[in-house]
């Protein structure tokens, strides 16, 4: 699966790992590494040292997931779906959910 099928702001479902079944919004897509960062999913604790701008302590933040472990959430029923591309009458290329045929791009 290419990272171009999943972009920042997309709603996704986690397919594998300790957060399997959780849903969230993509905060960041890392296409070169084939990874995505999903809001509230794959949380890790970072021990940070205090500096001028931020206080130290244990901070929870999202770690990247491999793009193969997430799938688009179908706009109709919220279940995982694969993504296809099609060209509309006006010539614009859009992504659509293969499960329902619903267009993902706004």
mmCIF file of N, CA, C and O in Angstrom:
data_model
loop_
_atom_site.group_PDB
_atom_site.id
_atom_site.type_symbol
_atom_site.label_atom_id
_atom_site.label_comp_id
_atom_site.label_asym_id
_atom_site.label_seq_id
_atom_site.Cartn_x
_atom_site.Cartn_y
_atom_site.Cartn_z
ATOM 1 N N UNK A 1 0.857 -1.186 0.000
ATOM 2 C CA UNK A 1 0.000 0.000 0.000
ATOM 3 C C UNK A 1 0.891 1.232 0.000
ATOM 4 O O UNK A 1 1.804 1.339 0.809
ATOM 5 N N UNK A 2 0.636 2.136 -0.898
ATOM 6 C CA UNK A 2 1.442 3.346 -0.935
ATOM 7 C C UNK A 2 0.864 4.373 0.033
ATOM 8 O O UNK A 2 -0.326 4.392 0.312
ATOM 9 N N UNK A 3 1.734 5.216 0.521
ATOM 10 C CA UNK A 3 1.312 6.230 1.478
ATOM 11 C C UNK A 3 0.447 7.300 0.809
ATOM 12 O O UNK A 3 -0.210 8.069 1.492
ATOM 13 N N UNK A 4 0.460 7.375 -0.537
ATOM 14 C CA UNK A 4 -0.364 8.361 -1.242
ATOM 15 C C UNK A 4 -1.850 8.067 -1.054
ATOM 16 O O UNK A 4 -2.681 8.949 -1.207
ATOM 17 N N UNK A 5 -2.184 6.828 -0.719
ATOM 18 C CA UNK A 5 -3.583 6.486 -0.497
ATOM 19 C C UNK A 5 -4.069 6.986 0.855
ATOM 20 O O UNK A 5 -5.255 7.145 1.059
ATOM 21 N N UNK A 6 -3.144 7.206 1.785
ATOM 22 C CA UNK A 6 -3.502 7.734 3.104
ATOM 23 C C UNK A 6 -2.795 9.066 3.277
ATOM 24 O O UNK A 6 -1.579 9.149 3.168
ATOM 25 N N UNK A 7 -3.587 10.098 3.556
ATOM 26 C CA UNK A 7 -3.050 11.448 3.671
ATOM 27 C C UNK A 7 -3.402 12.045 5.023
ATOM 28 O O UNK A 7 -4.250 11.520 5.742
ATOM 29 N N UNK A 8 -2.780 13.162 5.347
ATOM 30 C CA UNK A 8 -3.053 13.884 6.577
ATOM 31 C C UNK A 8 -4.530 14.272 6.626
ATOM 32 O O UNK A 8 -5.093 14.730 5.626
ATOM 33 N N UNK A 9 -5.165 14.045 7.776
ATOM 34 C CA UNK A 9 -6.567 14.397 7.940
ATOM 35 C C UNK A 9 -7.534 13.272 7.655
ATOM 36 O O UNK A 9 -8.725 13.391 7.935
ATOM 37 N N UNK A 10 -7.051 12.152 7.096
ATOM 38 C CA UNK A 10 -7.920 11.010 6.804
ATOM 39 C C UNK A 10 -8.307 10.276 8.087
ATOM 40 O O UNK A 10 -7.524 10.209 9.025
ATOM 41 N N UNK A 11 -9.514 9.704 8.096
ATOM 42 C CA UNK A 11 -9.959 8.848 9.206
ATOM 43 C C UNK A 11 -9.527 7.423 8.881
ATOM 44 O O UNK A 11 -9.816 6.923 7.791
ATOM 45 N N UNK A 12 -8.822 6.782 9.825
ATOM 46 C CA UNK A 12 -8.328 5.425 9.595
ATOM 47 C C UNK A 12 -8.687 4.504 10.750
ATOM 48 O O UNK A 12 -9.009 4.958 11.856
ATOM 49 N N UNK A 13 -8.633 3.185 10.476
ATOM 50 C CA UNK A 13 -8.843 2.134 11.462
ATOM 51 C C UNK A 13 -7.546 1.349 11.561
ATOM 52 O O UNK A 13 -6.954 0.999 10.544
ATOM 53 N N UNK A 14 -7.099 1.060 12.806
ATOM 54 C CA UNK A 14 -5.875 0.287 13.005
ATOM 55 C C UNK A 14 -6.211 -1.195 12.847
ATOM 56 O O UNK A 14 -7.148 -1.697 13.467
ATOM 57 N N UNK A 15 -5.450 -1.908 11.997
ATOM 58 C CA UNK A 15 -5.716 -3.312 11.685
ATOM 59 C C UNK A 15 -4.895 -4.278 12.526
ATOM 60 O O UNK A 15 -5.285 -5.433 12.683
ATOM 61 N N UNK A 16 -3.735 -3.856 13.032
ATOM 62 C CA UNK A 16 -2.846 -4.774 13.741
ATOM 63 C C UNK A 16 -2.124 -4.046 14.860
ATOM 64 O O UNK A 16 -2.005 -2.830 14.856
ATOM 65 N N UNK A 17 -1.655 -4.829 15.830
ATOM 66 C CA UNK A 17 -0.897 -4.257 16.946
ATOM 67 C C UNK A 17 -1.750 -4.105 18.178
ATOM 68 O O UNK A 17 -2.903 -4.537 18.228
ATOM 69 N N UNK A 18 -1.184 -3.469 19.195
ATOM 70 C CA UNK A 18 -1.883 -3.363 20.482
ATOM 71 C C UNK A 18 -3.101 -2.438 20.430
ATOM 72 O O UNK A 18 -3.963 -2.506 21.303
ATOM 73 N N UNK A 19 -3.179 -1.587 19.421
ATOM 74 C CA UNK A 19 -4.319 -0.676 19.278
ATOM 75 C C UNK A 19 -5.284 -1.130 18.191
ATOM 76 O O UNK A 19 -6.038 -0.329 17.632
ATOM 77 N N UNK A 20 -5.296 -2.429 17.879
ATOM 78 C CA UNK A 20 -6.157 -2.973 16.826
ATOM 79 C C UNK A 20 -7.612 -2.605 17.077
ATOM 80 O O UNK A 20 -8.114 -2.737 18.197
ATOM 81 N N UNK A 21 -8.282 -2.110 16.027
ATOM 82 C CA UNK A 21 -9.682 -1.732 16.132
ATOM 83 C C UNK A 21 -9.915 -0.276 16.472
ATOM 84 O O UNK A 21 -11.019 0.235 16.300
ATOM 85 N N UNK A 22 -8.893 0.422 16.953
ATOM 86 C CA UNK A 22 -9.045 1.838 17.308
ATOM 87 C C UNK A 22 -9.120 2.678 16.040
ATOM 88 O O UNK A 22 -8.517 2.358 15.022
ATOM 89 N N UNK A 23 -9.862 3.776 16.132
ATOM 90 C CA UNK A 23 -10.012 4.690 15.001
ATOM 91 C C UNK A 23 -9.402 6.033 15.365
ATOM 92 O O UNK A 23 -9.366 6.408 16.543
ATOM 93 N N UNK A 24 -8.920 6.740 14.357
ATOM 94 C CA UNK A 24 -8.339 8.048 14.604
ATOM 95 C C UNK A 24 -8.079 8.794 13.315
ATOM 96 O O UNK A 24 -8.272 8.268 12.219
ATOM 97 N N UNK A 25 -7.617 10.011 13.479
ATOM 98 C CA UNK A 25 -7.302 10.879 12.350
ATOM 99 C C UNK A 25 -5.798 10.901 12.137
ATOM 100 O O UNK A 25 -5.036 10.953 13.103
ATOM 101 N N UNK A 26 -5.369 10.878 10.891
ATOM 102 C CA UNK A 26 -3.941 10.924 10.572
ATOM 103 C C UNK A 26 -3.434 12.338 10.841
ATOM 104 O O UNK A 26 -3.916 13.309 10.253
ATOM 105 N N UNK A 27 -2.453 12.456 11.751
ATOM 106 C CA UNK A 27 -1.857 13.754 12.073
ATOM 107 C C UNK A 27 -0.715 14.081 11.115
ATOM 108 O O UNK A 27 -0.486 15.235 10.777
ATOM 109 N N UNK A 28 0.020 13.019 10.716
ATOM 110 C CA UNK A 28 1.183 13.222 9.861
ATOM 111 C C UNK A 28 1.384 11.974 9.014
ATOM 112 O O UNK A 28 1.266 10.864 9.510
ATOM 113 N N UNK A 29 1.664 12.174 7.738
ATOM 114 C CA UNK A 29 1.991 11.062 6.843
ATOM 115 C C UNK A 29 3.472 11.164 6.497
ATOM 116 O O UNK A 29 3.957 12.243 6.158
ATOM 117 N N UNK A 30 4.184 10.045 6.619
ATOM 118 C CA UNK A 30 5.609 9.999 6.302
ATOM 119 C C UNK A 30 5.807 9.053 5.119
ATOM 120 O O UNK A 30 6.137 7.884 5.298
ATOM 121 N N UNK A 31 5.581 9.527 3.885
ATOM 122 C CA UNK A 31 5.589 8.651 2.717
ATOM 123 C C UNK A 31 6.930 7.993 2.429
ATOM 124 O O UNK A 31 6.970 6.871 1.953
ATOM 125 N N UNK A 32 8.037 8.655 2.759
ATOM 126 C CA UNK A 32 9.357 8.064 2.492
ATOM 127 C C UNK A 32 9.602 6.836 3.356
ATOM 128 O O UNK A 32 10.269 5.898 2.936
ATOM 129 N N UNK A 33 9.065 6.846 4.581
ATOM 130 C CA UNK A 33 9.233 5.700 5.487
ATOM 131 C C UNK A 33 8.023 4.765 5.479
ATOM 132 O O UNK A 33 8.003 3.803 6.238
ATOM 133 N N UNK A 34 7.002 5.060 4.673
ATOM 134 C CA UNK A 34 5.751 4.280 4.642
ATOM 135 C C UNK A 34 5.103 4.205 6.018
ATOM 136 O O UNK A 34 4.652 3.144 6.455
ATOM 137 N N UNK A 35 5.058 5.326 6.723
ATOM 138 C CA UNK A 35 4.488 5.360 8.066
ATOM 139 C C UNK A 35 3.503 6.515 8.212
ATOM 140 O O UNK A 35 3.569 7.484 7.465
ATOM 141 N N UNK A 36 2.602 6.379 9.182
ATOM 142 C CA UNK A 36 1.644 7.435 9.501
ATOM 143 C C UNK A 36 1.559 7.590 11.013
ATOM 144 O O UNK A 36 1.776 6.633 11.751
ATOM 145 N N UNK A 37 1.257 8.813 11.462
ATOM 146 C CA UNK A 37 1.039 9.084 12.873
ATOM 147 C C UNK A 37 -0.453 9.325 13.042
ATOM 148 O O UNK A 37 -1.026 10.199 12.377
ATOM 149 N N UNK A 38 -1.104 8.519 13.905
ATOM 150 C CA UNK A 38 -2.546 8.600 14.103
ATOM 151 C C UNK A 38 -2.836 9.143 15.492
ATOM 152 O O UNK A 38 -2.229 8.708 16.478
ATOM 153 N N UNK A 39 -3.764 10.083 15.572
ATOM 154 C CA UNK A 39 -4.106 10.744 16.823
ATOM 155 C C UNK A 39 -4.644 9.754 17.853
ATOM 156 O O UNK A 39 -5.580 9.013 17.589
ATOM 157 N N UNK A 40 -4.016 9.719 19.032
ATOM 158 C CA UNK A 40 -4.471 8.884 20.137
ATOM 159 C C UNK A 40 -4.162 7.407 20.000
ATOM 160 O O UNK A 40 -4.638 6.599 20.784
ATOM 161 N N UNK A 41 -3.343 7.020 19.015
ATOM 162 C CA UNK A 41 -3.031 5.611 18.763
ATOM 163 C C UNK A 41 -1.524 5.411 18.852
ATOM 164 O O UNK A 41 -0.748 6.281 18.468
ATOM 165 N N UNK A 42 -1.093 4.243 19.366
ATOM 166 C CA UNK A 42 0.316 3.886 19.515
ATOM 167 C C UNK A 42 1.050 4.898 20.380
ATOM 168 O O UNK A 42 2.105 5.408 20.017
ATOM 169 N N UNK A 43 0.479 5.188 21.554
ATOM 170 C CA UNK A 43 1.068 6.155 22.468
ATOM 171 C C UNK A 43 2.290 5.565 23.152
ATOM 172 O O UNK A 43 2.272 4.425 23.611
ATOM 173 N N UNK A 44 3.375 6.346 23.201
ATOM 174 C CA UNK A 44 4.599 5.948 23.887
ATOM 175 C C UNK A 44 4.967 7.044 24.875
ATOM 176 O O UNK A 44 4.562 8.201 24.718
ATOM 177 N N UNK A 45 5.729 6.663 25.907
ATOM 178 C CA UNK A 45 6.153 7.644 26.917
ATOM 179 C C UNK A 45 7.588 8.059 26.638
ATOM 180 O O UNK A 45 8.443 7.214 26.398
ATOM 181 N N UNK A 46 7.817 9.352 26.636
ATOM 182 C CA UNK A 46 9.147 9.901 26.421
ATOM 183 C C UNK A 46 9.582 10.623 27.689
ATOM 184 O O UNK A 46 8.854 11.487 28.194
ATOM 185 N N UNK A 47 10.764 10.294 28.187
ATOM 186 C CA UNK A 47 11.327 10.984 29.351
ATOM 187 C C UNK A 47 12.136 12.155 28.803
ATOM 188 O O UNK A 47 13.125 11.945 28.106
ATOM 189 N N UNK A 48 11.689 13.375 29.097
ATOM 190 C CA UNK A 48 12.349 14.550 28.531
ATOM 191 C C UNK A 48 13.014 15.374 29.626
ATOM 192 O O UNK A 48 12.507 15.471 30.748
ATOM 193 N N UNK A 49 14.138 15.961 29.258
ATOM 194 C CA UNK A 49 14.864 16.832 30.175
ATOM 195 C C UNK A 49 14.288 18.233 30.073
ATOM 196 O O UNK A 49 13.853 18.664 29.016
ATOM 197 N N UNK A 50 14.325 18.955 31.183
ATOM 198 C CA UNK A 50 13.811 20.316 31.208
ATOM 199 C C UNK A 50 14.751 21.238 30.446
ATOM 200 O O UNK A 50 15.961 21.108 30.512
ATOM 201 N N UNK A 51 14.152 22.185 29.701
ATOM 202 C CA UNK A 51 14.951 23.234 29.069
ATOM 203 C C UNK A 51 14.210 24.558 29.197
ATOM 204 O O UNK A 51 13.207 24.653 29.899
ATOM 205 N N UNK A 52 14.682 25.586 28.521
ATOM 206 C CA UNK A 52 14.086 26.920 28.676
ATOM 207 C C UNK A 52 12.616 26.967 28.266
ATOM 208 O O UNK A 52 11.829 27.678 28.871
ATOM 209 N N UNK A 53 12.277 26.254 27.209
ATOM 210 C CA UNK A 53 10.922 26.368 26.664
ATOM 211 C C UNK A 53 9.933 25.383 27.292
ATOM 212 O O UNK A 53 8.761 25.704 27.443
ATOM 213 N N UNK A 54 10.373 24.177 27.639
ATOM 214 C CA UNK A 54 9.431 23.190 28.168
ATOM 215 C C UNK A 54 9.952 22.595 29.465
ATOM 216 O O UNK A 54 11.162 22.473 29.670
ATOM 217 N N UNK A 55 9.005 22.222 30.332
ATOM 218 C CA UNK A 55 9.421 21.583 31.563
ATOM 219 C C UNK A 55 9.614 20.091 31.310
ATOM 220 O O UNK A 55 9.016 19.524 30.405
ATOM 221 N N UNK A 56 10.476 19.489 32.089
ATOM 222 C CA UNK A 56 10.795 18.081 31.902
ATOM 223 C C UNK A 56 9.706 17.178 32.447
ATOM 224 O O UNK A 56 8.673 17.631 32.914
ATOM 225 N N UNK A 57 9.941 15.877 32.343
ATOM 226 C CA UNK A 57 8.977 14.912 32.855
ATOM 227 C C UNK A 57 8.684 13.849 31.823
ATOM 228 O O UNK A 57 9.373 13.730 30.817
ATOM 229 N N UNK A 58 7.651 13.076 32.099
ATOM 230 C CA UNK A 58 7.268 11.994 31.203
ATOM 231 C C UNK A 58 6.129 12.490 30.328
ATOM 232 O O UNK A 58 5.068 12.859 30.821
ATOM 233 N N UNK A 59 6.370 12.493 29.019
ATOM 234 C CA UNK A 59 5.386 12.998 28.054
ATOM 235 C C UNK A 59 4.881 11.833 27.218
ATOM 236 O O UNK A 59 5.673 11.016 26.749
ATOM 237 N N UNK A 60 3.564 11.755 27.050
ATOM 238 C CA UNK A 60 2.981 10.737 26.170
ATOM 239 C C UNK A 60 2.763 11.348 24.803
ATOM 240 O O UNK A 60 2.191 12.423 24.681
ATOM 241 N N UNK A 61 3.244 10.641 23.759
ATOM 242 C CA UNK A 61 3.031 11.140 22.403
ATOM 243 C C UNK A 61 2.813 9.962 21.461
ATOM 244 O O UNK A 61 3.110 8.816 21.801
ATOM 245 N N UNK A 62 2.291 10.269 20.276
ATOM 246 C CA UNK A 62 2.002 9.239 19.291
ATOM 247 C C UNK A 62 3.272 8.866 18.533
ATOM 248 O O UNK A 62 4.017 9.737 18.116
ATOM 249 N N UNK A 63 3.479 7.562 18.371
ATOM 250 C CA UNK A 63 4.601 7.066 17.572
ATOM 251 C C UNK A 63 4.052 6.648 16.206
ATOM 252 O O UNK A 63 2.876 6.286 16.088
ATOM 253 N N UNK A 64 4.896 6.685 15.160
ATOM 254 C CA UNK A 64 4.422 6.302 13.828
ATOM 255 C C UNK A 64 4.063 4.818 13.734
ATOM 256 O O UNK A 64 4.670 3.980 14.389
ATOM 257 N N UNK A 65 3.046 4.522 12.920
ATOM 258 C CA UNK A 65 2.630 3.151 12.614
ATOM 259 C C UNK A 65 2.963 2.886 11.156
ATOM 260 O O UNK A 65 2.933 3.811 10.337
ATOM 261 N N UNK A 66 3.227 1.627 10.812
ATOM 262 C CA UNK A 66 3.450 1.311 9.408
ATOM 263 C C UNK A 66 2.126 1.426 8.665
ATOM 264 O O UNK A 66 1.067 1.081 9.198
ATOM 265 N N UNK A 67 2.173 1.950 7.451
ATOM 266 C CA UNK A 67 0.967 2.225 6.679
ATOM 267 C C UNK A 67 0.171 0.947 6.385
ATOM 268 O O UNK A 67 -1.054 0.990 6.212
ATOM 269 N N UNK A 68 0.831 -0.227 6.390
ATOM 270 C CA UNK A 68 0.122 -1.479 6.138
ATOM 271 C C UNK A 68 -0.747 -1.902 7.321
ATOM 272 O O UNK A 68 -1.601 -2.768 7.179
ATOM 273 N N UNK A 69 -0.534 -1.302 8.480
ATOM 274 C CA UNK A 69 -1.310 -1.655 9.674
ATOM 275 C C UNK A 69 -2.535 -0.767 9.881
ATOM 276 O O UNK A 69 -3.220 -0.886 10.894
ATOM 277 N N UNK A 70 -2.792 0.132 8.941
ATOM 278 C CA UNK A 70 -3.988 0.969 9.017
ATOM 279 C C UNK A 70 -4.756 0.878 7.705
ATOM 280 O O UNK A 70 -4.180 0.584 6.660
ATOM 281 N N UNK A 71 -6.065 1.094 7.776
ATOM 282 C CA UNK A 71 -6.912 1.113 6.584
ATOM 283 C C UNK A 71 -7.871 2.288 6.705
ATOM 284 O O UNK A 71 -8.218 2.699 7.816
ATOM 285 N N UNK A 72 -8.303 2.796 5.573
ATOM 286 C CA UNK A 72 -9.273 3.880 5.569
ATOM 287 C C UNK A 72 -10.560 3.455 6.249
ATOM 288 O O UNK A 72 -10.969 2.296 6.157
ATOM 289 N N UNK A 73 -11.210 4.400 6.914
ATOM 290 C CA UNK A 73 -12.532 4.160 7.496
ATOM 291 C C UNK A 73 -13.556 4.520 6.427
ATOM 292 O O UNK A 73 -13.520 5.612 5.863
ATOM 293 N N UNK A 74 -14.460 3.575 6.134
ATOM 294 C CA UNK A 74 -15.486 3.824 5.118
ATOM 295 C C UNK A 74 -16.385 4.971 5.582
ATOM 296 O O UNK A 74 -16.895 4.950 6.696
ATOM 297 N N UNK A 75 -16.589 5.998 4.738
ATOM 298 C CA UNK A 75 -17.430 7.133 5.139
ATOM 299 C C UNK A 75 -18.871 6.729 5.473
ATOM 300 O O UNK A 75 -19.531 7.392 6.258
ATOM 301 N N UNK A 76 -19.374 5.629 4.888
ATOM 302 C CA UNK A 76 -20.761 5.219 5.128
ATOM 303 C C UNK A 76 -20.950 4.481 6.444
ATOM 304 O O UNK A 76 -21.782 4.849 7.257
ATOM 305 N N UNK A 77 -20.159 3.386 6.657
ATOM 306 C CA UNK A 77 -20.418 2.550 7.836
ATOM 307 C C UNK A 77 -19.274 2.504 8.850
ATOM 308 O O UNK A 77 -19.398 1.848 9.878
ATOM 309 N N UNK A 78 -18.158 3.183 8.594
ATOM 310 C CA UNK A 78 -17.079 3.247 9.568
ATOM 311 C C UNK A 78 -16.195 2.014 9.630
ATOM 312 O O UNK A 78 -15.339 1.912 10.496
ATOM 313 N N UNK A 79 -16.393 1.060 8.727
ATOM 314 C CA UNK A 79 -15.573 -0.153 8.721
ATOM 315 C C UNK A 79 -14.358 0.048 7.815
ATOM 316 O O UNK A 79 -14.362 0.927 6.956
ATOM 317 N N UNK A 80 -13.311 -0.775 7.990
ATOM 318 C CA UNK A 80 -12.117 -0.611 7.143
ATOM 319 C C UNK A 80 -12.416 -0.899 5.677
ATOM 320 O O UNK A 80 -13.205 -1.778 5.367
ATOM 321 N N UNK A 81 -11.785 -0.136 4.806
ATOM 322 C CA UNK A 81 -11.985 -0.304 3.371
ATOM 323 C C UNK A 81 -10.679 -0.071 2.630
ATOM 324 O O UNK A 81 -9.783 0.590 3.149
ATOM 325 N N UNK A 82 -10.598 -0.630 1.429
ATOM 326 C CA UNK A 82 -9.464 -0.339 0.561
ATOM 327 C C UNK A 82 -9.786 0.916 -0.238
ATOM 328 O O UNK A 82 -10.936 1.329 -0.324
ATOM 329 N N UNK A 83 -8.748 1.485 -0.836
ATOM 330 C CA UNK A 83 -8.902 2.753 -1.546
ATOM 331 C C UNK A 83 -8.586 2.553 -3.018
ATOM 332 O O UNK A 83 -7.627 1.874 -3.369
ATOM 333 N N UNK A 84 -9.420 3.145 -3.868
ATOM 334 C CA UNK A 84 -9.175 3.133 -5.305
ATOM 335 C C UNK A 84 -9.147 4.555 -5.824
ATOM 336 O O UNK A 84 -9.512 5.494 -5.119
ATOM 337 N N UNK A 85 -8.703 4.701 -7.052
ATOM 338 C CA UNK A 85 -8.677 6.018 -7.695
ATOM 339 C C UNK A 85 -9.579 5.989 -8.912
ATOM 340 O O UNK A 85 -9.651 4.980 -9.614
ATOM 341 N N UNK A 86 -10.285 7.094 -9.140
ATOM 342 C CA UNK A 86 -11.045 7.222 -10.380
ATOM 343 C C UNK A 86 -11.052 8.681 -10.808
ATOM 344 O O UNK A 86 -10.845 9.578 -9.997
ATOM 345 N N UNK A 87 -11.296 8.892 -12.086
ATOM 346 C CA UNK A 87 -11.326 10.237 -12.638
ATOM 347 C C UNK A 87 -12.776 10.639 -12.864
ATOM 348 O O UNK A 87 -13.550 9.893 -13.463
ATOM 349 N N UNK A 88 -13.140 11.812 -12.359
ATOM 350 C CA UNK A 88 -14.499 12.320 -12.523
ATOM 351 C C UNK A 88 -14.679 12.928 -13.914
ATOM 352 O O UNK A 88 -13.722 13.066 -14.669
ATOM 353 N N UNK A 89 -15.925 13.307 -14.235
ATOM 354 C CA UNK A 89 -16.234 13.875 -15.549
ATOM 355 C C UNK A 89 -15.435 15.146 -15.822
ATOM 356 O O UNK A 89 -15.058 15.421 -16.957
ATOM 357 N N UNK A 90 -15.194 15.949 -14.768
ATOM 358 C CA UNK A 90 -14.462 17.212 -14.963
ATOM 359 C C UNK A 90 -12.947 17.011 -15.029
ATOM 360 O O UNK A 90 -12.196 17.972 -15.125
ATOM 361 N N UNK A 91 -12.483 15.744 -14.943
ATOM 362 C CA UNK A 91 -11.063 15.460 -15.112
ATOM 363 C C UNK A 91 -10.254 15.402 -13.828
ATOM 364 O O UNK A 91 -9.045 15.202 -13.878
ATOM 365 N N UNK A 92 -10.904 15.580 -12.669
ATOM 366 C CA UNK A 92 -10.161 15.515 -11.411
ATOM 367 C C UNK A 92 -10.052 14.069 -10.942
ATOM 368 O O UNK A 92 -11.009 13.302 -11.049
ATOM 369 N N UNK A 93 -8.873 13.730 -10.427
ATOM 370 C CA UNK A 93 -8.624 12.387 -9.925
ATOM 371 C C UNK A 93 -8.970 12.366 -8.430
ATOM 372 O O UNK A 93 -8.478 13.213 -7.674
ATOM 373 N N UNK A 94 -9.818 11.445 -8.017
ATOM 374 C CA UNK A 94 -10.237 11.370 -6.617
ATOM 375 C C UNK A 94 -10.055 9.952 -6.076
ATOM 376 O O UNK A 94 -10.008 8.986 -6.825
ATOM 377 N N UNK A 95 -9.968 9.859 -4.744
ATOM 378 C CA UNK A 95 -9.901 8.563 -4.072
ATOM 379 C C UNK A 95 -11.320 8.158 -3.685
ATOM 380 O O UNK A 95 -12.129 9.000 -3.315
ATOM 381 N N UNK A 96 -11.610 6.847 -3.777
ATOM 382 C CA UNK A 96 -12.928 6.376 -3.355
ATOM 383 C C UNK A 96 -12.788 5.099 -2.542
ATOM 384 O O UNK A 96 -11.800 4.369 -2.673
ATOM 385 N N UNK A 97 -13.769 4.858 -1.668
ATOM 386 C CA UNK A 97 -13.794 3.659 -0.834
ATOM 387 C C UNK A 97 -14.314 2.503 -1.675
ATOM 388 O O UNK A 97 -15.411 2.580 -2.216
ATOM 389 N N UNK A 98 -13.540 1.428 -1.777
ATOM 390 C CA UNK A 98 -13.954 0.291 -2.598
ATOM 391 C C UNK A 98 -15.135 -0.455 -1.971
ATOM 392 O O UNK A 98 -15.899 -1.106 -2.667
ATOM 393 N N UNK A 99 -15.301 -0.350 -0.658
ATOM 394 C CA UNK A 99 -16.385 -1.043 0.044
ATOM 395 C C UNK A 99 -17.751 -0.487 -0.347
ATOM 396 O O UNK A 99 -18.673 -1.227 -0.641
ATOM 397 N N UNK A 100 -17.877 0.853 -0.350
ATOM 398 C CA UNK A 100 -19.175 1.472 -0.603
ATOM 399 C C UNK A 100 -19.229 2.277 -1.902
ATOM 400 O O UNK A 100 -20.310 2.629 -2.364
ATOM 401 N N UNK A 101 -18.069 2.581 -2.473
ATOM 402 C CA UNK A 101 -18.030 3.415 -3.669
ATOM 403 C C UNK A 101 -18.081 4.901 -3.377
ATOM 404 O O UNK A 101 -18.099 5.735 -4.276
ATOM 405 N N UNK A 102 -18.120 5.246 -2.087
ATOM 406 C CA UNK A 102 -18.200 6.641 -1.647
ATOM 407 C C UNK A 102 -16.862 7.363 -1.926
ATOM 408 O O UNK A 102 -15.793 6.786 -1.736
ATOM 409 N N UNK A 103 -16.928 8.623 -2.347
ATOM 410 C CA UNK A 103 -15.724 9.392 -2.620
ATOM 411 C C UNK A 103 -15.140 9.901 -1.301
ATOM 412 O O UNK A 103 -15.860 10.445 -0.459
ATOM 413 N N UNK A 104 -13.823 9.705 -1.106
ATOM 414 C CA UNK A 104 -13.143 10.109 0.128
ATOM 415 C C UNK A 104 -12.717 11.557 0.084
ATOM 416 O O UNK A 104 -12.882 12.298 1.055
ATOM 417 N N UNK A 105 -12.144 11.999 -1.047
ATOM 418 C CA UNK A 105 -11.689 13.381 -1.175
ATOM 419 C C UNK A 105 -12.874 14.330 -1.200
ATOM 420 O O UNK A 105 -13.875 14.067 -1.829
ATOM 421 N N UNK A 106 -12.694 15.454 -0.505
ATOM 422 C CA UNK A 106 -13.762 16.443 -0.455
ATOM 423 C C UNK A 106 -13.692 17.348 -1.654
ATOM 424 O O UNK A 106 -12.707 17.802 -2.073
#
